[in-house]
Amino acid sequence: MSSVNPLLNADLHCHSTVSDGTLAPEALAARAKANGVELWALTDHDELGGQQRALAAARAQGLPYLTGVEISVTFAGITVHIVGLGMDPDDQALLDGLRATRGGREQRAREMADGLAQVGIPDAFDGALRYVGNPDLISRSHFARHLVDTGVCKDIPEVFRRYLSEGKPGFVPHRWAALGDAVGWITGAGGIAIVAHPGRYKFTPTEEYALFTEFKQHGGRAVEVVTGAHSQAEYAKYAGFCAEFGLAASRGSDFHSPDESHTDLGQLPDLPGSVTPVWTLLEERVR
Ligand code: AMP
Ligand code: MN
Ligand code: MN
Ligand code: MN
C-alpha cells in the first residue's frame, strides 16, 4: 500500500528496551507486522541507538520504516515530548543534542532514589537499574517496574500517582531540551517535528496556545491526533488544532510493553478525515 494512503495503518510512536519499553526492536518489528502495521517508526526517548536494529528488523519483515525519536523538552516548566520522524540517523547535530538531553538522567535517578529512601523505600537506584536496557537512559518507568515487582505498589499507574509525579517523593524536577532546539535538531536532520500526545499535558489553554504557536514558529509541522493516550474528544480537539495552526496529523500507539500498555501496536482508529496525515509528507523518507 502506498505511503500516501490516508488510511494506512501507520504506527509512528513506540518504545524498545533502548529506552523504557520492555521489547527489543526486533520483537517490536515482528509484533507490528503481526498486528497489521503498514508503516512503522521506533521512537525511543532521547536516543537513536535502536534505529539500525529497528530498520534491519523492519526490512526483514517487509515493513516500511521511518527513523524516529521522542525528545524530552521543558516548556513553561512542564515536560513536553516532541516526536521526530524521517531524520537522517547519522546527523551529528541531532546526535549531539540527544546526548546532551540524556546527560542528566543518572544524577536525576540518584536523586529520585534519595527521595524514595526518605519515605522508607531503600536501594531504588540499584533496583531500577536492573530493568534498564541502556545505562544512558534510566527513566521513571524503570523505577515504576521495580516498585511494582517489589510489592510497594500494585501497578504502574499507582507508582506514578503516589511516588513519581510532580510533588511526590520520587519526583525530581528536571530541565530537558529547549523546544526550539529539539525542533531544530529534527528539522536540521531532514525530519518532521511533531507534538506528542498533547492531551496529556497539564497546560492552561493560554499555555497550550503558546506551545503550539512557538512550536510552529520554530518549524514544527505536525501533532499527534490519534494516540493511545487520547479520548475521542481529544481526537476532535487536536484535529481542530491541525486546521487552526496549519499542522499535519500523526498516529501512534506509544506502545511500551505487552503487560503495561492499553493500546497495542497498530490498534488505533483512523485519523479524522479532515486532517493531512504526516506520512503523506514523508514519502521520500520511508526506508
Ligand atoms: P522520564 O522520561 O524518566 O520522565 O519518564 C517518562 C516516562 O514515564 C513516559 O515516557 C512514560 O513511559 C512513563 N509515564 C509517565 N507518566 C506515567 C503514568 N502516569 N503512568 C504510566 N507511565 C507513565
Ligand atoms: Mn516512555
Ligand atoms: Mn511521551
Ligand atoms: Mn512515548
Coordinates of C-alpha atoms and ligand atoms in Angstrom, one line a residue:
M1 CA 0.0 0.0 0.0
S2 CA 1.4 3.4 -0.9
S3 CA 2.6 5.6 2.0
V4 CA 0.4 8.4 0.7
N5 CA -2.7 6.4 1.6
P6 CA -4.5 8.4 4.3
L7 CA -6.0 5.2 5.7
L8 CA -2.6 3.5 6.0
N9 CA -2.2 1.5 9.3
A10 CA 0.7 3.7 10.4
D11 CA 2.0 3.4 13.9
L12 CA 4.6 6.1 14.4
H13 CA 5.3 6.1 18.2
C14 CA 6.6 3.2 20.4
H15 CA 9.5 2.3 22.7
S16 CA 12.0 -0.5 22.9
T17 CA 14.5 -1.7 25.5
V18 CA 16.8 1.0 24.2
S19 CA 14.7 3.4 26.2
D20 CA 11.8 2.5 28.5
G21 CA 10.0 -0.3 26.5
T22 CA 10.2 -3.9 27.5
L23 CA 10.6 -5.4 24.0
A24 CA 13.7 -5.4 21.8
P25 CA 13.5 -3.6 18.4
E26 CA 13.3 -6.9 16.6
A27 CA 10.3 -8.1 18.8
L28 CA 8.6 -4.8 18.2
A29 CA 9.0 -5.1 14.4
A30 CA 7.5 -8.7 14.5
R31 CA 4.7 -7.5 16.7
A32 CA 3.9 -4.5 14.4
K33 CA 3.9 -6.7 11.4
A34 CA 1.7 -9.4 13.1
N35 CA -0.8 -6.6 14.1
G36 CA -1.1 -5.3 10.5
V37 CA 1.0 -2.2 10.8
E38 CA 1.9 -0.9 7.3
L39 CA 4.3 1.9 8.2
W40 CA 6.3 1.8 11.4
A41 CA 8.7 4.0 13.5
L42 CA 10.5 3.2 16.7
T43 CA 10.6 6.4 18.8
D44 CA 12.8 5.8 21.8
H45 CA 13.2 8.6 24.3
D46 CA 16.2 10.9 23.6
E47 CA 18.1 8.1 21.8
L48 CA 18.7 6.8 18.3
G49 CA 20.6 3.7 19.5
G50 CA 17.9 1.3 18.4
Q51 CA 17.4 2.7 14.9
Q52 CA 19.7 0.4 12.9
R53 CA 18.2 -2.7 14.6
A54 CA 14.7 -1.4 14.0
L55 CA 15.3 -0.7 10.3
A56 CA 17.0 -4.1 9.8
A57 CA 14.2 -5.9 11.5
A58 CA 11.5 -3.9 9.6
R59 CA 13.3 -4.8 6.3
A60 CA 13.3 -8.5 7.3
Q61 CA 9.5 -8.2 8.0
G62 CA 8.9 -6.3 4.7
L63 CA 7.6 -3.4 6.8
P64 CA 8.2 0.2 5.6
Y65 CA 10.1 2.2 8.2
L66 CA 10.7 5.8 9.2
T67 CA 13.6 6.9 11.5
G68 CA 12.1 8.0 14.8
V69 CA 12.8 9.6 18.2
E70 CA 10.9 11.2 21.1
I71 CA 12.7 14.2 22.6
S72 CA 12.1 15.4 26.2
V73 CA 11.6 19.2 26.2
T74 CA 10.8 21.7 29.0
F75 CA 8.3 24.3 28.1
A76 CA 6.8 26.7 30.6
G77 CA 8.1 24.5 33.4
I78 CA 6.3 21.4 32.1
T79 CA 7.8 18.4 30.3
V80 CA 6.6 18.1 26.7
H81 CA 7.5 15.4 24.3
I82 CA 8.4 16.1 20.7
V83 CA 8.5 13.2 18.2
G84 CA 10.8 13.4 15.2
L85 CA 10.2 11.3 12.1
G86 CA 12.2 10.8 9.0
M87 CA 15.5 12.2 10.2
D88 CA 19.0 11.2 8.9
P89 CA 20.1 9.0 11.9
D90 CA 23.7 9.9 11.4
D91 CA 23.1 13.7 11.6
Q92 CA 25.8 15.0 14.0
A93 CA 23.9 18.0 15.5
L94 CA 20.9 15.7 16.2
L95 CA 23.2 13.1 17.8
D96 CA 25.0 15.7 19.9
G97 CA 21.7 17.3 21.0
L98 CA 20.3 13.9 22.1
R99 CA 23.4 13.1 24.0
A100 CA 23.2 16.4 25.9
T101 CA 19.5 15.8 26.6
R102 CA 20.2 12.3 28.0
G103 CA 23.1 13.7 30.1
G104 CA 21.4 14.4 33.4
R105 CA 19.5 11.2 33.7
E106 CA 21.8 9.3 36.0
Q107 CA 22.2 12.1 38.5
R108 CA 18.4 12.7 38.4
A109 CA 17.8 9.0 39.1
R110 CA 20.1 9.0 42.1
E111 CA 18.2 12.0 43.5
M112 CA 14.9 10.1 42.8
A113 CA 16.3 7.2 44.8
D114 CA 17.3 9.6 47.7
G115 CA 13.7 10.9 47.7
L116 CA 12.3 7.4 47.8
A117 CA 14.7 6.3 50.6
Q118 CA 13.4 9.2 52.7
V119 CA 9.9 7.6 52.6
G120 CA 11.2 4.2 53.5
I121 CA 12.0 2.7 50.1
P122 CA 15.7 1.9 50.1
D123 CA 18.0 1.0 47.2
A124 CA 15.7 2.1 44.4
F125 CA 18.5 3.2 42.2
D126 CA 20.1 -0.3 42.0
G127 CA 16.6 -1.7 41.9
A128 CA 15.6 0.4 38.9
L129 CA 18.9 -0.3 37.2
R130 CA 18.0 -4.0 36.9
Y131 CA 15.3 -3.1 34.4
V132 CA 17.4 -0.7 32.3
G133 CA 18.4 -1.9 28.8
N134 CA 20.5 1.2 28.1
P135 CA 22.5 2.6 31.0
D136 CA 22.3 6.1 29.4
L137 CA 18.5 6.0 29.7
I138 CA 17.4 5.3 33.2
S139 CA 13.8 6.6 33.4
R140 CA 10.8 6.8 35.7
S141 CA 9.4 3.8 34.0
H142 CA 12.3 1.6 35.3
F143 CA 11.7 2.8 38.9
A144 CA 7.9 2.1 38.4
R145 CA 8.6 -1.5 37.3
H146 CA 10.9 -2.0 40.3
L147 CA 8.3 -0.7 42.8
V148 CA 5.6 -3.0 41.4
D149 CA 7.8 -6.1 41.3
T150 CA 8.9 -5.5 44.9
G151 CA 5.3 -5.1 46.0
V152 CA 5.4 -1.4 47.0
C153 CA 2.5 -0.7 44.6
K154 CA 0.0 -2.9 42.8
D155 CA 0.5 -1.4 39.3
I156 CA 2.5 1.2 37.3
P157 CA -0.2 3.9 37.4
E158 CA -0.3 3.7 41.2
V159 CA 3.5 4.2 41.3
F160 CA 3.3 7.3 39.2
R161 CA 0.3 8.6 41.3
R162 CA 1.9 8.0 44.7
Y163 CA 5.7 8.4 44.1
L164 CA 6.8 9.7 40.6
S165 CA 4.6 12.6 39.6
E166 CA 5.2 16.2 40.4
G167 CA 5.3 16.9 44.1
K168 CA 5.7 13.2 45.1
P169 CA 8.7 11.8 47.0
G170 CA 10.4 10.3 44.0
F171 CA 9.9 13.2 41.6
V172 CA 12.9 15.3 40.8
P173 CA 12.3 18.4 38.6
H174 CA 14.5 18.3 35.5
R175 CA 15.4 20.7 32.8
W176 CA 15.2 18.9 29.4
A177 CA 15.9 20.4 26.0
A178 CA 14.5 23.8 24.8
L179 CA 11.6 23.5 22.4
G180 CA 13.4 25.4 19.6
D181 CA 16.5 23.2 20.0
A182 CA 14.6 20.0 19.7
V183 CA 12.6 21.1 16.7
G184 CA 15.8 22.4 15.1
W185 CA 17.7 19.2 15.6
I186 CA 14.9 17.2 14.0
T187 CA 14.3 19.5 11.0
G188 CA 18.0 20.1 10.6
A189 CA 18.4 16.3 10.1
G190 CA 15.7 16.3 7.4
G191 CA 12.8 15.1 9.6
I192 CA 9.4 16.4 10.7
A193 CA 8.8 17.6 14.3
I194 CA 5.5 16.5 15.9
V195 CA 3.9 17.5 19.3
A196 CA 3.4 14.1 21.0
H197 CA 0.2 13.3 22.9
P198 CA -0.8 16.9 23.7
G199 CA -3.8 15.8 25.7
R200 CA -1.5 14.6 28.4
Y201 CA 0.0 18.0 29.4
K202 CA -1.4 19.9 32.3
F203 CA -1.3 23.3 30.5
T204 CA -3.8 26.1 30.8
P205 CA -5.5 27.0 27.4
T206 CA -3.2 30.0 27.2
E207 CA 0.0 28.0 27.8
E208 CA -1.2 25.4 25.3
Y209 CA -1.8 28.1 22.7
A210 CA 1.7 29.4 23.4
L211 CA 3.2 25.9 22.9
F212 CA 1.6 25.4 19.5
T213 CA 2.4 29.0 18.4
E214 CA 6.1 28.7 19.3
F215 CA 6.3 25.1 18.0
K216 CA 5.0 26.4 14.6
Q217 CA 7.4 29.4 14.7
H218 CA 10.3 27.0 15.3
G219 CA 9.4 25.0 12.2
G220 CA 7.3 22.2 13.8
R221 CA 4.9 20.7 11.3
A222 CA 2.6 18.1 12.9
V223 CA 0.7 17.0 16.0
E224 CA -0.3 13.5 17.3
V225 CA -4.1 13.4 16.9
V226 CA -4.7 9.7 17.4
T227 CA -2.6 8.2 20.2
G228 CA -3.1 5.7 22.9
A229 CA -3.4 8.5 25.5
H230 CA -6.2 10.4 23.8
S231 CA -10.0 10.3 24.1
Q232 CA -12.5 10.7 21.2
A233 CA -13.0 14.3 22.3
E234 CA -9.2 14.8 22.1
Y235 CA -9.1 13.4 18.5
A236 CA -11.6 16.1 17.6
K237 CA -9.9 18.8 19.6
Y238 CA -6.4 18.2 18.0
A239 CA -7.8 17.7 14.5
G240 CA -9.2 21.2 15.1
F241 CA -5.6 22.4 16.1
C242 CA -4.4 21.0 12.7
A243 CA -6.7 23.3 10.9
E244 CA -6.0 26.3 13.2
F245 CA -2.2 26.0 13.2
G246 CA -1.7 24.5 9.8
L247 CA -0.3 21.2 11.0
A248 CA -0.3 17.7 9.7
A249 CA -1.6 14.9 11.9
S250 CA 0.2 11.8 13.3
R251 CA -1.0 8.5 14.7
G252 CA 0.9 6.3 17.2
S253 CA 0.1 3.9 20.0
D254 CA 3.0 4.9 22.3
F255 CA 3.3 1.2 23.0
H256 CA 5.8 0.3 25.8
S257 CA 5.0 -3.2 26.9
P258 CA 2.5 -6.1 26.4
D259 CA 1.9 -6.1 30.2
E260 CA 1.5 -2.3 30.7
S261 CA 0.2 -0.7 27.5
H262 CA -3.5 -0.4 26.9
T263 CA -3.1 0.2 23.2
D264 CA -1.1 -2.4 21.2
L265 CA 0.9 -1.6 18.1
G266 CA -1.4 -0.9 15.1
Q267 CA -4.6 -1.0 17.1
L268 CA -5.8 2.6 16.7
P269 CA -8.7 4.2 14.9
D270 CA -8.0 6.0 11.6
L271 CA -7.2 9.7 11.7
P272 CA -10.2 12.0 11.2
G273 CA -10.9 12.6 7.6
S274 CA -10.3 16.4 7.8
V275 CA -6.5 16.2 8.5
T276 CA -3.4 15.7 6.4
P277 CA -1.6 12.5 7.6
V278 CA 2.0 13.3 8.4
W279 CA 3.2 10.3 6.4
T280 CA 1.9 11.9 3.2
L281 CA 4.7 14.5 3.8
L282 CA 7.4 11.8 4.5
E283 CA 7.1 9.5 1.4
E284 CA 10.7 10.1 0.4
R285 CA 12.0 9.4 3.9
V286 CA 10.4 5.9 4.1
R287 CA 13.1 3.2 4.1
Ligands
AMP1 P1 11.0 10.1 32.3 O1 11.5 10.4 30.8 O2 12.1 9.4 33.1 O3 10.5 11.3 33.0 O4 9.9 9.0 32.2 C1 8.7 9.3 31.4 C2 8.0 8.0 31.1 O5 7.3 7.5 32.2 C3 7.0 8.3 30.0 O6 7.5 8.2 28.7 C4 6.0 7.1 30.2 O7 6.6 5.9 29.6 C5 6.1 6.9 31.7 N1 5.0 7.6 32.4 C6 4.8 8.9 32.7 N2 3.7 9.1 33.4 C7 3.1 7.9 33.5 C8 1.9 7.4 34.1 N3 1.1 8.2 34.8 N4 1.6 6.1 34.0 C9 2.4 5.2 33.4 N5 3.6 5.6 32.8 C10 3.9 6.9 32.9
MN2 MN 8.1 6.2 28.0
MN3 MN 5.8 10.7 25.6
MN4 MN 6.3 7.8 24.0

